[in-house]
Coordinates of C-alpha atoms and ligand atoms in Angstrom, one line a residue:
Chain I
X8 CA -23.6 -10.4 -18.1
X9 CA -20.6 -12.6 -17.1
X10 CA -18.8 -11.9 -13.9
X11 CA -16.7 -13.9 -11.5
X12 CA -18.3 -16.0 -8.7
X13 CA -17.7 -14.5 -5.2
X14 CA -17.7 -16.4 -1.9
X15 CA -17.7 -15.5 1.8
X16 CA -14.8 -16.9 3.7
X17 CA -15.2 -15.2 7.0
X18 CA -18.1 -13.5 8.8
X19 CA -19.1 -12.5 12.4
X20 CA -21.1 -10.1 14.4
X21 CA -20.4 -8.7 17.9
X22 CA -22.6 -8.9 20.9
X23 CA -25.4 -6.5 20.2
X24 CA -27.1 -4.2 22.7
X25 CA -26.1 -1.5 25.2
X26 CA -22.4 -1.4 24.3
X27 CA -21.1 1.7 26.0
X28 CA -18.3 -0.5 27.3
X29 CA -16.6 0.0 23.9
X30 CA -16.1 2.8 21.4
X31 CA -16.8 2.6 17.6
X32 CA -13.4 1.1 16.7
X33 CA -13.3 -1.3 19.7
X34 CA -16.8 -2.6 18.8
X35 CA -15.8 -3.1 15.2
X36 CA -12.7 -5.0 16.3
X37 CA -14.8 -7.6 18.1
X38 CA -16.5 -8.5 14.8
X39 CA -13.6 -8.1 12.5
X40 CA -11.1 -10.1 14.4
X41 CA -13.5 -13.1 14.4
X42 CA -14.3 -12.8 10.7
X43 CA -10.5 -12.6 10.0
X44 CA -9.9 -15.6 12.1
X45 CA -12.5 -17.7 10.3
X46 CA -11.2 -16.5 6.9
X47 CA -7.7 -17.5 8.1
X48 CA -6.1 -14.8 5.9
X49 CA -3.6 -12.1 6.5
X50 CA -5.4 -8.8 6.8
X51 CA -3.0 -7.4 4.3
X52 CA -4.6 -9.5 1.7
X53 CA -7.8 -7.4 1.9
X54 CA -7.6 -5.0 -1.0
X55 CA -10.7 -2.8 -0.3
X56 CA -12.9 -2.0 2.6
X57 CA -16.5 -0.9 2.4
X58 CA -17.9 0.5 5.7
X59 CA -21.6 0.8 6.3
X60 CA -22.6 3.3 9.1
X61 CA -25.5 5.6 9.1
X62 CA -24.2 7.7 12.0
X63 CA -25.3 11.2 13.0
X64 CA -26.1 9.8 16.5
X65 CA -22.5 8.9 16.9
X66 CA -19.4 11.0 17.1
X67 CA -17.2 9.9 14.2
X68 CA -18.1 11.5 10.9
X69 CA -15.6 9.5 8.9
X70 CA -16.1 6.0 10.2
X71 CA -14.5 4.2 7.2
X72 CA -11.2 5.9 8.1
X73 CA -11.5 5.2 11.8
X74 CA -12.3 1.6 11.1
X75 CA -9.5 1.2 8.4
X76 CA -6.9 2.6 10.8
X77 CA -8.0 0.6 13.8
X78 CA -8.4 -2.7 11.9
X79 CA -5.0 -2.2 10.4
X80 CA -6.4 -2.1 6.8
X81 CA -4.7 1.1 5.8
X82 CA -3.5 2.3 3.3
X83 CA -5.8 0.3 1.1
X84 CA -8.9 2.0 -0.3
X85 CA -12.1 2.4 1.6
X86 CA -15.5 4.1 1.4
X87 CA -18.5 4.5 3.7
X88 CA -21.9 3.6 2.2
X89 CA -25.4 4.5 3.3
X90 CA -28.6 2.7 2.4
X91 CA -30.4 3.4 5.8
X92 CA -31.1 0.1 7.6
X93 CA -29.9 -1.8 4.5
X94 CA -26.5 -0.2 4.5
X95 CA -24.9 -3.5 5.5
X96 CA -26.3 -5.4 2.6
X97 CA -25.3 -2.5 0.3
X98 CA -21.7 -2.7 1.6
X99 CA -21.7 -6.5 0.9
X100 CA -23.0 -5.8 -2.6
X101 CA -20.3 -3.3 -3.3
X102 CA -17.5 -5.6 -2.0
X103 CA -19.1 -8.4 -4.0
X104 CA -19.3 -6.3 -7.2
X105 CA -15.7 -5.1 -6.8
X106 CA -14.5 -8.7 -6.7
X107 CA -16.9 -9.9 -9.4
X108 CA -15.6 -7.2 -11.7
X109 CA -12.0 -8.4 -11.2
X110 CA -10.9 -5.3 -9.3
X111 CA -9.9 -7.2 -6.2
X112 CA -9.4 -10.8 -5.0
X113 CA -10.3 -10.2 -1.4
X114 CA -12.5 -7.3 0.0
X115 CA -14.4 -6.7 3.2
X116 CA -17.8 -5.2 4.1
X117 CA -17.8 -3.9 7.7
X118 CA -20.8 -2.5 9.4
X119 CA -20.9 -0.6 12.7
X120 CA -23.4 1.5 14.6
X121 CA -23.0 3.3 17.9
X122 CA -26.6 4.5 18.5
X123 CA -26.2 4.7 22.3
X124 CA -23.9 7.7 22.1
X125 CA -27.0 9.9 21.8
X126 CA -30.1 10.1 24.0
X127 CA -33.2 8.1 22.8
X128 CA -35.3 11.2 21.8
X129 CA -32.5 12.4 19.5
X130 CA -32.1 8.9 17.9
X131 CA -35.9 8.9 17.4
X132 CA -35.5 12.3 15.7
X133 CA -32.7 11.2 13.3
X134 CA -34.5 8.0 12.3
X135 CA -37.8 9.9 11.9
X136 CA -36.0 12.2 9.4
X137 CA -35.1 9.1 7.3
X138 CA -37.9 9.5 4.8
X139 CA -38.6 12.8 3.0
X140 CA -37.4 15.5 5.3
X141 CA -39.2 18.6 4.0
X142 CA -42.6 17.0 3.2
X143 CA -43.0 14.3 5.8
X144 CA -40.8 15.1 8.8
X145 CA -40.5 18.9 9.0
X146 CA -44.3 19.5 9.3
X147 CA -45.7 16.2 10.4
X148 CA -43.0 14.7 12.7
X149 CA -43.2 11.1 11.6
X150 CA -41.1 8.6 13.5
X151 CA -39.8 5.3 12.2
X152 CA -42.4 3.3 14.1
X153 CA -44.9 5.8 12.7
X154 CA -44.0 5.0 9.1
X155 CA -44.4 1.3 9.7
X156 CA -47.5 1.9 11.7
X157 CA -49.1 3.4 8.6
X158 CA -48.4 0.0 6.9
X159 CA -49.8 -1.9 9.9
X160 CA -53.0 0.1 9.9
X161 CA -53.6 -0.5 6.2
X162 CA -52.7 -4.1 6.4
X163 CA -54.8 -4.8 9.4
X164 CA -57.8 -3.0 7.8
X165 CA -57.4 -5.0 4.6
X166 CA -57.0 -8.4 6.0
X167 CA -58.7 -8.2 9.3
X168 CA -55.5 -8.7 11.3
X169 CA -55.4 -7.8 15.0
X170 CA -52.7 -6.3 17.2
X171 CA -52.5 -9.7 19.0
X172 CA -51.6 -11.3 15.7
X173 CA -48.7 -9.0 15.1
X174 CA -47.4 -9.8 18.6
X175 CA -46.9 -13.4 17.5
X176 CA -43.9 -12.2 15.4
X177 CA -42.3 -10.7 18.5
X178 CA -43.0 -13.9 20.5
X179 CA -41.2 -16.0 17.8
X180 CA -38.2 -13.7 17.5
X181 CA -37.7 -13.3 21.2
X182 CA -37.8 -17.1 21.5
X183 CA -34.8 -17.4 19.3
X184 CA -33.0 -14.4 20.6
X185 CA -33.2 -16.0 24.1
X186 CA -31.1 -18.7 22.6
X187 CA -28.6 -16.4 20.8
X188 CA -25.8 -15.2 23.1
X189 CA -25.1 -12.3 20.8
X190 CA -28.7 -11.0 20.9
X191 CA -29.7 -7.8 22.7
X192 CA -32.8 -9.3 24.3
X193 CA -32.3 -12.7 25.9
X194 CA -35.8 -13.1 27.3
X195 CA -38.8 -15.0 25.9
X196 CA -42.1 -13.1 25.9
X197 CA -45.8 -14.0 25.3
X198 CA -48.6 -12.3 23.5
X199 CA -50.1 -10.9 26.7
X200 CA -46.8 -9.2 27.7
X201 CA -46.5 -7.7 24.2
X202 CA -50.2 -6.5 24.3
X203 CA -49.5 -4.8 27.7
X204 CA -46.5 -2.8 26.4
X205 CA -47.1 0.9 25.8
X206 CA -48.0 2.3 22.4
X207 CA -45.0 3.8 20.5
X208 CA -47.0 4.6 17.3
X209 CA -50.5 3.2 17.4
X210 CA -51.2 0.4 16.5
X211 CA -47.5 -0.5 17.2
X212 CA -46.4 -1.1 20.8
X213 CA -43.0 -1.3 22.4
X214 CA -42.8 -5.1 21.8
X215 CA -43.7 -4.6 18.1
X216 CA -40.5 -2.5 17.6
X217 CA -36.8 -3.4 17.2
X218 CA -34.6 -1.7 19.8
X219 CA -31.9 1.0 19.6
X220 CA -28.7 -1.0 19.3
X221 CA -24.9 -0.8 19.3
X222 CA -23.3 -3.5 17.2
X223 CA -20.8 -4.4 14.5
X224 CA -20.5 -7.1 11.9
X225 CA -18.0 -8.0 9.3
X226 CA -18.0 -10.1 6.1
X227 CA -14.9 -11.0 4.2
X228 CA -15.4 -11.9 0.6
X229 CA -13.0 -13.5 -2.0
X230 CA -13.0 -14.5 -5.6
X231 CA -13.6 -18.1 -6.7
X232 CA -10.0 -18.2 -8.0
X233 CA -8.7 -17.1 -4.6
X234 CA -10.9 -19.6 -2.7
X235 CA -10.0 -22.5 -4.9
X236 CA -6.3 -21.7 -4.9
X237 CA -6.1 -21.4 -1.1
X238 CA -8.6 -24.2 -0.4
X239 CA -10.9 -22.0 1.8
X240 CA -14.2 -23.0 3.2
X241 CA -16.9 -20.7 1.7
X242 CA -20.5 -20.0 1.1
X243 CA -21.3 -18.5 -2.4
X244 CA -23.2 -15.5 -3.3
X245 CA -25.7 -16.6 -5.9
X246 CA -27.4 -13.3 -6.4
X247 CA -28.0 -9.9 -4.9
X248 CA -31.2 -8.0 -5.9
X249 CA -31.5 -4.3 -5.1
X250 CA -34.2 -1.7 -5.5
X251 CA -35.2 1.8 -4.5
X252 CA -38.6 3.0 -3.3
X253 CA -40.1 6.5 -3.2
X254 CA -38.7 9.0 -0.7
X255 CA -42.2 10.4 0.0
X256 CA -44.3 7.6 1.4
X257 CA -47.4 9.4 0.1
X258 CA -46.2 8.6 -3.4
X259 CA -46.8 4.9 -2.9
X260 CA -50.0 3.4 -4.2
X261 CA -50.4 0.7 -1.6
X262 CA -49.5 0.2 2.1
X263 CA -49.8 -3.5 2.3
X264 CA -46.5 -4.4 0.5
X265 CA -43.1 -2.8 0.0
X266 CA -42.6 -2.2 -3.8
X267 CA -38.8 -2.1 -3.4
X268 CA -38.8 -5.4 -1.6
X269 CA -40.8 -7.0 -4.4
X270 CA -38.5 -5.7 -7.1
X271 CA -35.3 -6.7 -5.2
X272 CA -36.7 -10.2 -4.6
X273 CA -37.5 -10.7 -8.3
X274 CA -34.0 -9.7 -9.3
X275 CA -32.3 -11.9 -6.6
X276 CA -34.4 -15.0 -7.5
X277 CA -33.7 -14.5 -11.2
X278 CA -29.9 -14.2 -10.6
X279 CA -29.9 -17.2 -8.2
X280 CA -32.1 -19.4 -10.3
X281 CA -34.8 -19.6 -7.7
X282 CA -38.4 -20.3 -8.8
X283 CA -40.4 -17.1 -7.8
X284 CA -43.6 -19.2 -7.8
X285 CA -42.3 -21.5 -5.1
X286 CA -39.1 -20.1 -3.4
X287 CA -39.7 -22.0 -0.2
X288 CA -38.8 -25.3 -1.9
X289 CA -35.3 -23.9 -2.7
X290 CA -34.4 -22.1 0.6
X291 CA -33.4 -23.7 3.9
X292 CA -33.4 -20.6 6.1
X293 CA -33.9 -16.9 5.9
X294 CA -33.2 -13.7 7.8
X295 CA -35.8 -11.0 7.0
X296 CA -36.1 -7.4 7.9
X297 CA -38.4 -7.4 11.0
X298 CA -37.6 -3.9 12.2
X299 CA -41.3 -4.0 13.3
X300 CA -43.6 -7.0 13.6
X301 CA -45.7 -5.9 10.6
X302 CA -42.5 -5.8 8.6
X303 CA -41.9 -9.5 9.0
X304 CA -45.4 -10.3 7.7
X305 CA -44.9 -8.0 4.7
X306 CA -41.5 -9.7 4.1
X307 CA -43.1 -13.2 3.9
X308 CA -45.5 -12.0 1.3
X309 CA -43.0 -9.8 -0.7
X310 CA -40.6 -12.7 -0.8
X311 CA -43.3 -15.1 -2.0
X312 CA -43.1 -17.3 1.1
X313 CA -46.8 -16.7 1.5
X314 CA -49.6 -15.4 -0.7
X315 CA -50.9 -11.9 -0.2
X316 CA -52.8 -11.7 3.1
X317 CA -51.6 -15.1 4.3
X318 CA -48.3 -14.1 5.9
X319 CA -49.8 -14.4 9.4
X320 CA -51.1 -17.8 8.6
X321 CA -47.6 -19.0 7.6
X322 CA -46.4 -17.8 11.1
X323 CA -49.3 -19.2 13.1
X324 CA -48.9 -22.6 11.4
X325 CA -45.3 -22.7 12.6
X326 CA -43.8 -22.7 9.2
X327 CA -41.3 -20.0 10.0
X328 CA -40.2 -21.6 13.2
X329 CA -37.1 -23.9 13.0
X330 CA -39.2 -27.0 12.4
X331 CA -41.3 -25.4 9.6
X332 CA -40.9 -25.3 5.9
X333 CA -39.1 -21.9 5.8
X334 CA -37.4 -21.0 9.2
X335 CA -37.2 -17.2 9.5
X336 CA -35.0 -15.1 11.9
X337 CA -33.5 -17.9 14.0
X338 CA -31.1 -15.3 15.1
X339 CA -33.9 -13.4 16.9
X340 CA -34.2 -10.9 14.0
X341 CA -33.9 -7.2 14.2
X342 CA -36.7 -7.3 16.7
X343 CA -34.8 -9.1 19.4
X344 CA -31.3 -9.7 18.3
X345 CA -31.1 -5.9 17.8
X346 CA -30.9 -3.5 15.0
X347 CA -27.6 -1.5 14.8
X348 CA -28.7 0.2 11.6
X349 CA -25.4 0.0 9.6
X350 CA -24.4 -3.4 10.8
X351 CA -27.7 -5.3 10.4
X352 CA -27.1 -6.4 6.8
X353 CA -23.7 -8.0 7.6
X354 CA -25.1 -9.6 10.7
X355 CA -27.9 -11.3 8.7
X356 CA -25.3 -12.5 6.2
X357 CA -22.9 -13.7 8.9
X358 CA -25.7 -15.6 10.6
X359 CA -26.7 -17.3 7.3
X360 CA -23.1 -18.1 6.4
X361 CA -22.9 -20.0 9.7
X362 CA -26.3 -21.6 9.3
X363 CA -25.3 -23.0 5.9
X364 CA -22.0 -24.3 7.3
X365 CA -23.7 -25.8 10.3
X366 CA -21.7 -23.7 12.7
X367 CA -24.7 -22.1 14.5
X368 CA -25.4 -25.3 16.3
X369 CA -27.7 -25.8 19.3
X370 CA -31.4 -25.1 19.2
X371 CA -31.1 -22.4 16.5
X372 CA -29.3 -24.5 13.9
X373 CA -31.6 -25.0 10.9
X374 CA -31.7 -28.2 8.9
X375 CA -29.6 -27.5 5.8
X376 CA -30.9 -29.7 3.0
X377 CA -30.7 -27.6 -0.2
X378 CA -27.8 -25.5 1.0
X379 CA -29.5 -22.2 0.2
X380 CA -30.2 -19.2 2.5
X381 CA -31.7 -15.8 1.9
X382 CA -31.1 -12.4 3.6
X383 CA -33.8 -9.7 3.1
X384 CA -32.7 -6.3 4.2
X385 CA -34.9 -3.2 3.9
X386 CA -33.6 0.4 4.3
X387 CA -35.8 3.1 5.6
X388 CA -39.5 2.3 5.1
X389 CA -39.0 0.5 1.9
X390 CA -36.8 3.2 0.6
X391 CA -34.1 0.7 -0.2
X392 CA -34.3 -3.1 -0.5
X393 CA -31.5 -5.7 -0.8
X394 CA -32.1 -9.4 -1.1
X395 CA -29.0 -11.6 -1.0
X396 CA -29.0 -15.4 -1.8
X397 CA -26.2 -17.5 -0.3
X398 CA -25.4 -21.1 -1.0
X399 CA -23.1 -24.0 -0.2
X400 CA -23.1 -24.7 -3.9
X401 CA -22.2 -22.5 -6.9
X402 CA -25.7 -23.1 -8.5
X403 CA -29.1 -23.8 -7.0
X404 CA -29.9 -27.5 -7.5
X405 CA -32.9 -28.2 -9.7
Chain P
X8 CA -51.6 16.8 33.1
X9 CA -50.3 18.7 30.1
X10 CA -46.7 17.7 30.7
X11 CA -45.1 16.9 27.4
X12 CA -42.2 14.6 26.5
X13 CA -40.1 17.7 26.1
X14 CA -40.5 18.5 29.8
X15 CA -39.3 15.1 30.7
X16 CA -36.4 15.2 28.3
X17 CA -35.3 18.6 29.6
X18 CA -35.6 17.5 33.2
X19 CA -33.4 14.5 32.5
X20 CA -30.9 16.5 30.6
X21 CA -30.6 19.1 33.4
X22 CA -30.1 16.4 35.9
X23 CA -27.3 14.8 33.8
X24 CA -25.6 18.2 33.2
X25 CA -25.7 18.9 37.0
X26 CA -24.2 15.5 37.8
X27 CA -21.4 15.9 35.2
X28 CA -20.6 19.4 36.6
X29 CA -20.3 17.9 40.0
X30 CA -18.0 15.1 38.8
X31 CA -15.8 17.6 36.9
X32 CA -15.6 19.7 40.0
X33 CA -14.3 16.8 42.1
X34 CA -12.2 14.6 39.8
X35 CA -11.6 17.1 36.9
X36 CA -12.9 14.9 34.1
X37 CA -16.3 14.7 32.4
X38 CA -16.4 10.9 32.8
X39 CA -19.6 9.4 34.2
X40 CA -21.0 5.8 34.3
X41 CA -23.4 4.8 31.6
X42 CA -26.9 4.6 33.1
X43 CA -27.5 1.0 31.8
X44 CA -24.1 -0.7 31.9
X45 CA -22.1 1.4 34.3
X46 CA -19.3 1.6 31.7
X47 CA -17.2 4.7 31.8
X48 CA -18.4 7.3 29.3
X49 CA -17.0 10.7 28.3
X50 CA -19.8 13.3 28.5
X51 CA -19.3 15.5 25.3
X52 CA -18.1 19.0 26.1
X53 CA -19.2 20.2 22.7
X54 CA -22.7 20.6 21.4
X55 CA -23.9 20.8 17.8
X56 CA -27.2 22.5 16.9
X57 CA -28.7 21.9 13.4
X58 CA -31.2 24.1 11.7
X59 CA -31.4 24.0 7.9
X60 CA -32.4 26.6 5.3
X61 CA -34.0 24.8 2.4
X62 CA -34.7 26.4 -1.0
X63 CA -38.4 26.7 -1.9
X64 CA -37.8 29.2 -4.7
X65 CA -39.1 26.9 -7.4
X66 CA -42.2 25.9 -5.4
X67 CA -43.0 29.2 -3.8
X68 CA -46.4 29.2 -5.5
X69 CA -47.4 26.3 -3.3
X70 CA -46.5 28.2 -0.1
X71 CA -48.1 31.4 -1.4
X72 CA -51.3 29.3 -2.2
X73 CA -51.5 28.3 1.5
X74 CA -52.0 32.0 2.4
X75 CA -55.1 31.9 0.1
X76 CA -56.3 28.7 1.7
X77 CA -55.4 26.7 -1.5
X78 CA -53.4 23.5 -1.7
X79 CA -51.6 23.2 -5.0
X80 CA -49.9 20.4 -7.0
X81 CA -48.1 20.6 -10.4
X82 CA -49.0 18.8 -13.6
X83 CA -46.7 18.1 -16.6
X84 CA -48.1 19.8 -19.6
X85 CA -46.4 17.2 -21.9
X86 CA -47.3 13.9 -20.3
X87 CA -49.9 14.8 -17.7
X88 CA -48.0 13.4 -14.7
X89 CA -49.2 14.9 -11.5
X90 CA -46.8 16.0 -8.7
X91 CA -47.6 16.3 -5.0
X92 CA -45.4 17.4 -3.3
X93 CA -45.1 19.8 -6.2
X94 CA -42.0 20.0 -8.4
X95 CA -41.2 22.2 -11.4
X96 CA -39.9 19.5 -13.7
X97 CA -41.2 16.1 -14.8
X98 CA -39.2 13.1 -13.5
X99 CA -41.2 10.9 -15.8
X100 CA -40.7 12.5 -19.2
X101 CA -38.1 15.1 -18.5
X102 CA -40.2 18.1 -19.5
X103 CA -39.8 21.4 -17.6
X104 CA -43.2 22.7 -18.7
X105 CA -45.5 22.2 -15.7
X106 CA -48.7 24.0 -14.7
X107 CA -50.0 24.6 -11.2
X108 CA -53.4 23.1 -10.2
X109 CA -55.5 23.4 -7.1
X110 CA -56.3 20.0 -5.4
X111 CA -59.8 19.0 -4.5
X112 CA -60.3 19.2 -0.8
X113 CA -62.0 15.9 0.0
X114 CA -60.1 12.6 -0.1
X115 CA -60.3 9.1 1.2
X116 CA -58.2 8.0 4.2
X117 CA -55.9 5.2 3.2
X118 CA -54.1 4.7 6.5
X119 CA -53.2 6.5 9.8
X120 CA -51.2 6.3 13.0
X121 CA -50.9 8.1 16.3
X122 CA -47.4 9.3 17.2
X123 CA -47.1 8.5 20.9
X124 CA -43.3 8.6 21.3
X125 CA -42.2 11.8 19.5
X126 CA -39.0 13.0 18.0
X127 CA -37.1 15.5 20.1
X128 CA -38.2 18.5 17.9
X129 CA -41.9 17.4 18.2
X130 CA -41.7 16.5 21.9
X131 CA -43.6 19.7 22.9
X132 CA -46.8 18.5 21.2
X133 CA -49.4 16.1 22.7
X134 CA -49.9 12.9 20.7
X135 CA -50.7 13.7 17.1
X136 CA -52.3 11.6 14.3
X137 CA -50.7 11.3 10.8
X138 CA -52.7 10.0 7.9
X139 CA -52.4 9.5 4.2
X140 CA -55.4 10.2 1.9
X141 CA -56.1 9.5 -1.7
X142 CA -57.3 12.7 -3.5
X143 CA -59.8 12.5 -6.4
X144 CA -56.9 13.6 -8.8
X145 CA -55.3 10.2 -8.0
X146 CA -52.4 11.4 -5.8
X147 CA -51.9 11.0 -2.1
X148 CA -51.4 13.6 0.6
X149 CA -49.8 12.9 4.0
X150 CA -50.7 15.2 6.8
X151 CA -51.9 15.4 10.4
X152 CA -55.5 14.4 11.0
X153 CA -57.4 16.6 13.4
X154 CA -59.8 15.2 16.0
X155 CA -60.2 12.0 18.0
X156 CA -58.2 9.1 16.4
X157 CA -60.6 6.6 17.8
X158 CA -63.2 7.9 15.4
X159 CA -61.1 7.4 12.4
X160 CA -61.6 4.5 10.0
X161 CA -59.6 3.4 6.9
X162 CA -61.7 4.4 3.9
X163 CA -63.5 7.3 5.5
X164 CA -63.7 10.7 3.9
X165 CA -61.4 13.4 5.1
X166 CA -61.2 17.1 4.2
X167 CA -58.0 19.0 3.5
X168 CA -57.7 22.4 5.0
X169 CA -55.1 25.1 5.7
X170 CA -54.4 25.8 9.3
X171 CA -51.9 27.8 11.4
X172 CA -49.7 25.4 13.3
X173 CA -49.1 26.4 16.9
X174 CA -47.0 27.2 18.9
X175 CA -44.8 27.9 15.8
X176 CA -47.5 30.0 14.2
X177 CA -47.0 29.1 10.5
X178 CA -49.4 27.9 7.7
X179 CA -49.7 24.3 6.9
X180 CA -52.3 21.8 5.7
X181 CA -54.1 19.1 7.7
X182 CA -57.1 16.8 7.4
X183 CA -60.3 16.7 9.3
X184 CA -62.8 13.9 9.2
X185 CA -66.0 14.6 7.2
X186 CA -68.9 13.8 9.4
Ligands
ZN508 ZN1 -44.0 14.6 -18.1

């Protein structure tokens, strides 16, 4: 399958958190204007706009149109996409594929979520419905923490992991969020504080959970021809893997790994030329989907960063801190940077784009040796999975 | 003691509505400060209520089975694939020739959780336990697990039964631990 190489020329995410100081369009503008500035293009060069937004908790039912009008992207084509919490990565994939297929030279993937427009119990309701409505929500009232708690219980029973162990993920991600001015939570925590927090869905506690977040993020992509012709600075998309899991969680065979995540990883590694037997040696830095602490441990294993049952060991040995062999979530992750559902994917990719270019700086800047970064974005409870590999180079170096 | 999350939600909502009413009365606009940031927010003057009607025509035997205390699945007559939740066509081989079978009632608990913070529409319940069990037929069932969650263990035997869910008063299935 031959297609054109696509690069990222501009990317940004807004300040995440309680953003009732702005409406949906104003919040999007914060991210888009910065991405546009970095890309140093005229917005009229953008030929197509993909908007990711899950919505329901916010007032605008046609966000792609609201965003296109406010960003000045009209009358070019647009569409809104939904892949639950992976909507942002899905938007980047569509923008990428449109360019790769030669249907545009420049396209943008914009994510925005205004979750604070609704009261928390209603947001809990909407996210809880994001599984199989009739067979798992209607009669049994699952919540999003509840779905992941089912994974946590099974994982803890199989590998003898304790609640304190899961808290270690939160401690790491709060540490980095405290150093990220765009993050929702700017405070460090310790295991004791995490253990003292109330149960949300046993065995998961408040500090095991990502927050309800307002946020926006934008990624501007262009063809290799465009980037070369205009001499733009870029990071290259080496491969995007995607997969779909079962709607009914009960139809899954195992609750210690996300099938969709494994399939998407395999596909992304194959496209990017990464050795699935030892991906850590090819990747400098990763953002993984830590909507709950257990999810980051599952991600380590599903991505092949650690063997089955050894994800926690990888963390406890410091390997996923900045100084380790595979730094993960130096942004603070969903857990502490925040999780504005439809914008999370672009925010991961924006963060990694800047990591690769050395623009993050300060205490959160990873050492970039091989020039490769990975974004792992799960939608729902393994309902969707997207893995995106970015690089400073057009090929992974052997 | 038996105060539910719904009581708290409704009390908070009532308070907010009263405040907005007062603000509208004095300044003529439903604009109130956001509780966390103090930013000016427009308090929606419209409300949307959602209640779906979902077709169960093709799977009505399952629901009729509940009335007889039976929990049914479907099996593809062509390839043998088993379906729970039941469906009347086979996603695997494309056949539309399926038969209804009754599931065994004792399964093995694979995992469970206690829902402490509940969705709005479940906020009138006390904390409830959700589990997934593997049935002898090789399929899994997700349902509430009755009883004290502290006594539950992954791997233990649980029994599937039909109960009348209250206060809604409708038939549904749940697990209970097998002593
Ligand atoms: Zn079949």
